[in-house]
PDB file of C-alpha atoms in Angstrom:
ATOM      1  CA  UNK E  29     -25.358 -10.631   6.152  1.00  0.00           C
ATOM      2  CA  UNK E  30     -21.519 -10.332   6.671  1.00  0.00           C
ATOM      3  CA  UNK E  31     -19.194 -11.061   3.858  1.00  0.00           C
ATOM      4  CA  UNK E  32     -16.351 -13.445   4.698  1.00  0.00           C
ATOM      5  CA  UNK E  33     -13.007 -13.381   2.805  1.00  0.00           C
ATOM      6  CA  UNK E  34     -12.056 -16.442   0.889  1.00  0.00           C
ATOM      7  CA  UNK E  35      -9.112 -18.427   1.737  1.00  0.00           C
ATOM      8  CA  UNK E  36      -7.103 -17.373  -1.244  1.00  0.00           C
ATOM      9  CA  UNK E  37      -7.916 -13.664  -0.391  1.00  0.00           C
ATOM     10  CA  UNK E  38      -6.698 -14.063   3.016  1.00  0.00           C
ATOM     11  CA  UNK E  39      -3.533 -15.885   1.884  1.00  0.00           C
ATOM     12  CA  UNK E  40      -2.893 -13.019  -0.608  1.00  0.00           C
ATOM     13  CA  UNK E  41      -3.302 -10.434   2.124  1.00  0.00           C
ATOM     14  CA  UNK E  42      -0.927 -12.331   4.431  1.00  0.00           C
ATOM     15  CA  UNK E  43       1.612 -12.719   1.580  1.00  0.00           C
ATOM     16  CA  UNK E  44       1.386  -9.074   0.906  1.00  0.00           C
ATOM     17  CA  UNK E  45       1.908  -7.943   4.549  1.00  0.00           C
ATOM     18  CA  UNK E  46       4.887 -10.186   5.065  1.00  0.00           C
ATOM     19  CA  UNK E  47       6.443  -8.861   1.776  1.00  0.00           C
ATOM     20  CA  UNK E  48       5.919  -5.388   3.056  1.00  0.00           C
ATOM     21  CA  UNK E  49       7.432  -6.172   6.413  1.00  0.00           C
ATOM     22  CA  UNK E  50      10.429  -7.898   4.861  1.00  0.00           C
ATOM     23  CA  UNK E  51      11.154  -4.932   2.649  1.00  0.00           C
ATOM     24  CA  UNK E  52      10.390  -2.042   5.056  1.00  0.00           C
ATOM     25  CA  UNK E  53      11.618  -3.434   8.482  1.00  0.00           C
ATOM     26  CA  UNK E  54      15.359  -3.926   9.073  1.00  0.00           C
ATOM     27  CA  UNK E  55      16.935  -5.469  12.396  1.00  0.00           C
ATOM     28  CA  UNK E  56      17.908  -2.107  13.697  1.00  0.00           C
ATOM     29  CA  UNK E  57      14.491  -0.391  13.165  1.00  0.00           C
ATOM     30  CA  UNK E  58      11.101  -1.290  14.800  1.00  0.00           C
ATOM     31  CA  UNK E  59       8.049  -0.799  12.608  1.00  0.00           C
ATOM     32  CA  UNK E  60       5.436   1.686  14.000  1.00  0.00           C
ATOM     33  CA  UNK E  61       1.692   0.765  13.532  1.00  0.00           C
ATOM     34  CA  UNK E  62      -0.692   3.734  13.949  1.00  0.00           C
ATOM     35  CA  UNK E  63      -4.124   2.568  15.003  1.00  0.00           C
ATOM     36  CA  UNK E  64      -7.149   4.909  15.401  1.00  0.00           C
ATOM     37  CA  UNK E  65      -8.984   4.657  18.733  1.00  0.00           C
ATOM     38  CA  UNK E  66     -12.397   5.242  17.183  1.00  0.00           C
ATOM     39  CA  UNK E  67     -13.748   1.654  17.726  1.00  0.00           C
ATOM     40  CA  UNK E  68     -11.040   0.388  20.186  1.00  0.00           C
ATOM     41  CA  UNK E  69     -12.658  -1.260  23.181  1.00  0.00           C
ATOM     42  CA  UNK E  70     -16.285  -0.687  22.033  1.00  0.00           C
ATOM     43  CA  UNK E  71     -18.763  -3.528  21.321  1.00  0.00           C
ATOM     44  CA  UNK E  72     -20.339  -2.752  18.054  1.00  0.00           C
ATOM     45  CA  UNK E  73     -23.949  -3.999  18.144  1.00  0.00           C
ATOM     46  CA  UNK E  74     -24.414  -3.427  14.389  1.00  0.00           C
ATOM     47  CA  UNK E  75     -21.395  -4.774  12.384  1.00  0.00           C
ATOM     48  CA  UNK E  76     -19.776  -2.263  10.025  1.00  0.00           C
ATOM     49  CA  UNK E  77     -20.602  -2.697   6.380  1.00  0.00           C
ATOM     50  CA  UNK E  78     -18.990  -5.919   5.056  1.00  0.00           C
ATOM     51  CA  UNK E  79     -17.095  -6.603   8.246  1.00  0.00           C
ATOM     52  CA  UNK E  80     -17.433  -9.165  11.009  1.00  0.00           C
ATOM     53  CA  UNK E  81     -18.390  -7.559  14.410  1.00  0.00           C
ATOM     54  CA  UNK E  82     -15.455  -6.749  16.565  1.00  0.00           C
ATOM     55  CA  UNK E  83     -12.487  -7.082  14.101  1.00  0.00           C
ATOM     56  CA  UNK E  84     -10.735  -3.933  15.330  1.00  0.00           C
ATOM     57  CA  UNK E  85     -10.411  -5.319  18.879  1.00  0.00           C
ATOM     58  CA  UNK E  86      -9.041  -8.542  17.560  1.00  0.00           C
ATOM     59  CA  UNK E  87      -6.520  -6.708  15.386  1.00  0.00           C
ATOM     60  CA  UNK E  88      -5.455  -4.377  18.220  1.00  0.00           C
ATOM     61  CA  UNK E  89      -4.977  -7.458  20.701  1.00  0.00           C
ATOM     62  CA  UNK E  90      -2.774  -9.099  18.017  1.00  0.00           C
ATOM     63  CA  UNK E  91      -0.743  -6.000  17.503  1.00  0.00           C
ATOM     64  CA  UNK E  92      -0.339  -5.376  21.295  1.00  0.00           C
ATOM     65  CA  UNK E  93       0.900  -9.026  21.676  1.00  0.00           C
ATOM     66  CA  UNK E  94       3.540  -8.268  18.854  1.00  0.00           C
ATOM     67  CA  UNK E  95       4.475  -5.150  20.678  1.00  0.00           C
ATOM     68  CA  UNK E  96       5.131  -6.962  23.979  1.00  0.00           C
ATOM     69  CA  UNK E  97       7.407  -9.192  22.006  1.00  0.00           C
ATOM     70  CA  UNK E  98       9.346  -6.218  20.913  1.00  0.00           C
ATOM     71  CA  UNK E  99       8.511  -6.782  17.199  1.00  0.00           C
ATOM     72  CA  UNK E 100       6.814  -3.429  16.586  1.00  0.00           C
ATOM     73  CA  UNK E 101       5.480  -0.257  18.197  1.00  0.00           C
ATOM     74  CA  UNK E 102       1.729   0.244  18.397  1.00  0.00           C
ATOM     75  CA  UNK E 103       0.543   3.832  18.758  1.00  0.00           C
ATOM     76  CA  UNK E 104      -3.113   4.579  19.347  1.00  0.00           C
ATOM     77  CA  UNK E 105      -4.294   7.880  17.937  1.00  0.00           C
ATOM     78  CA  UNK E 106      -7.194  10.187  18.785  1.00  0.00           C
ATOM     79  CA  UNK E 107      -8.727  10.538  15.238  1.00  0.00           C
ATOM     80  CA  UNK E 108     -10.181  14.133  15.765  1.00  0.00           C
ATOM     81  CA  UNK E 109     -10.107  16.075  12.272  1.00  0.00           C
ATOM     82  CA  UNK E 110      -8.048  13.436  10.594  1.00  0.00           C
ATOM     83  CA  UNK E 111     -10.498  12.921   7.785  1.00  0.00           C
ATOM     84  CA  UNK E 112     -11.442  16.490   7.537  1.00  0.00           C
ATOM     85  CA  UNK E 113      -7.989  17.921   6.908  1.00  0.00           C
ATOM     86  CA  UNK E 114      -5.680  17.794   3.815  1.00  0.00           C
ATOM     87  CA  UNK E 115      -2.863  15.406   4.303  1.00  0.00           C
ATOM     88  CA  UNK E 116      -0.495  17.754   2.383  1.00  0.00           C
ATOM     89  CA  UNK E 117      -1.244  21.196   3.803  1.00  0.00           C
ATOM     90  CA  UNK E 118      -3.521  20.416   6.803  1.00  0.00           C
ATOM     91  CA  UNK E 119      -6.073  22.928   5.572  1.00  0.00           C
ATOM     92  CA  UNK E 120      -9.795  22.123   6.026  1.00  0.00           C
ATOM     93  CA  UNK E 121     -11.227  19.969   3.156  1.00  0.00           C
ATOM     94  CA  UNK E 122     -14.385  20.666   1.324  1.00  0.00           C
ATOM     95  CA  UNK E 123     -16.910  18.337  -0.157  1.00  0.00           C
ATOM     96  CA  UNK E 124     -16.400  17.097  -3.617  1.00  0.00           C
ATOM     97  CA  UNK E 125     -19.409  17.109  -6.148  1.00  0.00           C
ATOM     98  CA  UNK E 126     -19.876  15.334  -9.382  1.00  0.00           C
ATOM     99  CA  UNK E 127     -22.919  16.649 -11.577  1.00  0.00           C
ATOM    100  CA  UNK E 128     -24.377  18.151  -8.410  1.00  0.00           C
ATOM    101  CA  UNK E 129     -24.119  15.028  -6.238  1.00  0.00           C
ATOM    102  CA  UNK E 130     -21.859  15.055  -3.149  1.00  0.00           C
ATOM    103  CA  UNK E 131     -19.416  12.165  -3.132  1.00  0.00           C
ATOM    104  CA  UNK E 132     -18.954  11.213   0.515  1.00  0.00           C
ATOM    105  CA  UNK E 133     -15.587   9.332   0.137  1.00  0.00           C
ATOM    106  CA  UNK E 134     -13.811  12.265  -1.755  1.00  0.00           C
ATOM    107  CA  UNK E 135     -12.896  15.626  -0.478  1.00  0.00           C
ATOM    108  CA  UNK E 136     -11.210  18.479  -2.189  1.00  0.00           C
ATOM    109  CA  UNK E 137      -8.420  20.800  -0.988  1.00  0.00           C
ATOM    110  CA  UNK E 138      -8.693  24.264  -2.675  1.00  0.00           C
ATOM    111  CA  UNK E 139      -5.251  25.310  -1.542  1.00  0.00           C
ATOM    112  CA  UNK E 140      -3.362  22.180  -2.962  1.00  0.00           C
ATOM    113  CA  UNK E 141      -5.891  21.834  -5.805  1.00  0.00           C
ATOM    114  CA  UNK E 142      -6.225  18.116  -5.245  1.00  0.00           C
ATOM    115  CA  UNK E 143      -9.104  15.586  -4.740  1.00  0.00           C
ATOM    116  CA  UNK E 144      -8.407  13.322  -1.828  1.00  0.00           C
ATOM    117  CA  UNK E 145      -9.757   9.951  -0.647  1.00  0.00           C
ATOM    118  CA  UNK E 146     -11.178  10.567   2.847  1.00  0.00           C
ATOM    119  CA  UNK E 147      -9.731   7.238   4.403  1.00  0.00           C
ATOM    120  CA  UNK E 148      -6.269   7.631   2.745  1.00  0.00           C
ATOM    121  CA  UNK E 149      -5.969  11.183   3.856  1.00  0.00           C
ATOM    122  CA  UNK E 150      -7.016  10.211   7.349  1.00  0.00           C
ATOM    123  CA  UNK E 151      -4.400   7.400   7.538  1.00  0.00           C
ATOM    124  CA  UNK E 152      -1.540   9.908   6.235  1.00  0.00           C
ATOM    125  CA  UNK E 153      -2.743  12.453   8.889  1.00  0.00           C
ATOM    126  CA  UNK E 154      -2.604   9.843  11.739  1.00  0.00           C
ATOM    127  CA  UNK E 155       0.803   9.010  10.719  1.00  0.00           C
ATOM    128  CA  UNK E 156       1.897  12.728  10.582  1.00  0.00           C
ATOM    129  CA  UNK E 157       0.389  13.184  14.066  1.00  0.00           C
ATOM    130  CA  UNK E 158       2.438  10.203  15.513  1.00  0.00           C
ATOM    131  CA  UNK E 159       5.623  11.299  13.858  1.00  0.00           C
ATOM    132  CA  UNK E 160       5.252  14.963  14.930  1.00  0.00           C
ATOM    133  CA  UNK E 161       4.509  13.786  18.599  1.00  0.00           C
ATOM    134  CA  UNK E 162       7.630  11.623  18.641  1.00  0.00           C
ATOM    135  CA  UNK E 163       9.676  14.532  17.270  1.00  0.00           C
ATOM    136  CA  UNK E 164       8.180  17.386  19.276  1.00  0.00           C
ATOM    137  CA  UNK E 165       6.304  15.953  22.203  1.00  0.00           C
ATOM    138  CA  UNK E 166       2.869  17.597  21.195  1.00  0.00           C
ATOM    139  CA  UNK E 167      -0.013  17.045  18.660  1.00  0.00           C
ATOM    140  CA  UNK E 168      -0.018  18.930  15.460  1.00  0.00           C
ATOM    141  CA  UNK E 169      -2.251  22.101  16.139  1.00  0.00           C
ATOM    142  CA  UNK E 170      -4.282  21.429  13.024  1.00  0.00           C
ATOM    143  CA  UNK E 171      -5.667  18.383  14.719  1.00  0.00           C
ATOM    144  CA  UNK E 172      -6.460  19.837  18.044  1.00  0.00           C
ATOM    145  CA  UNK E 173      -9.948  21.022  18.979  1.00  0.00           C
ATOM    146  CA  UNK E 174     -10.272  24.802  19.225  1.00  0.00           C
ATOM    147  CA  UNK E 175     -10.849  26.077  22.768  1.00  0.00           C
ATOM    148  CA  UNK E 176     -14.382  27.113  23.440  1.00  0.00           C
ATOM    149  CA  UNK E 177     -14.956  30.612  24.709  1.00  0.00           C
ATOM    150  CA  UNK E 178     -16.279  30.903  28.243  1.00  0.00           C
ATOM    151  CA  UNK E 179     -20.052  30.940  28.425  1.00  0.00           C
ATOM    152  CA  UNK E 180     -21.567  34.115  29.816  1.00  0.00           C
ATOM    153  CA  UNK E 181     -22.753  33.881  33.347  1.00  0.00           C
ATOM    154  CA  UNK E 182     -26.056  35.398  34.210  1.00  0.00           C
TER     155      UNK E 182
END
């Protein structure tokens, strides 16, 4: 069974997003929305936990419509390694355990000595990839797959 948001919750979310836009956006700057391409264009047979089926497509279409009006810039990011790398140093993250139980939503960085939320770190990394691409015209190397060695021919 899917859970629907109540009208007050939706109103509060809308109010929050308008407040953020009002304080962050200025007339001479265009806000950039970074959107992961993991579910874009896919029909999800089984809805994600606590979500209606296909919400990401509706959100993305709405964002593209606003982009065509010149109100914002939408950037679609390939999400490779974004949740597996530290958002501070881009080193590989390791599992986080409490009393011998692995906590899926949390990862630790031994280099920075921090525990990070997987989704928050992924969102920060996606923004870093987009910003780096606009500045340098290439993807951050930490988020690129390693080239595979050639297979031996027999």
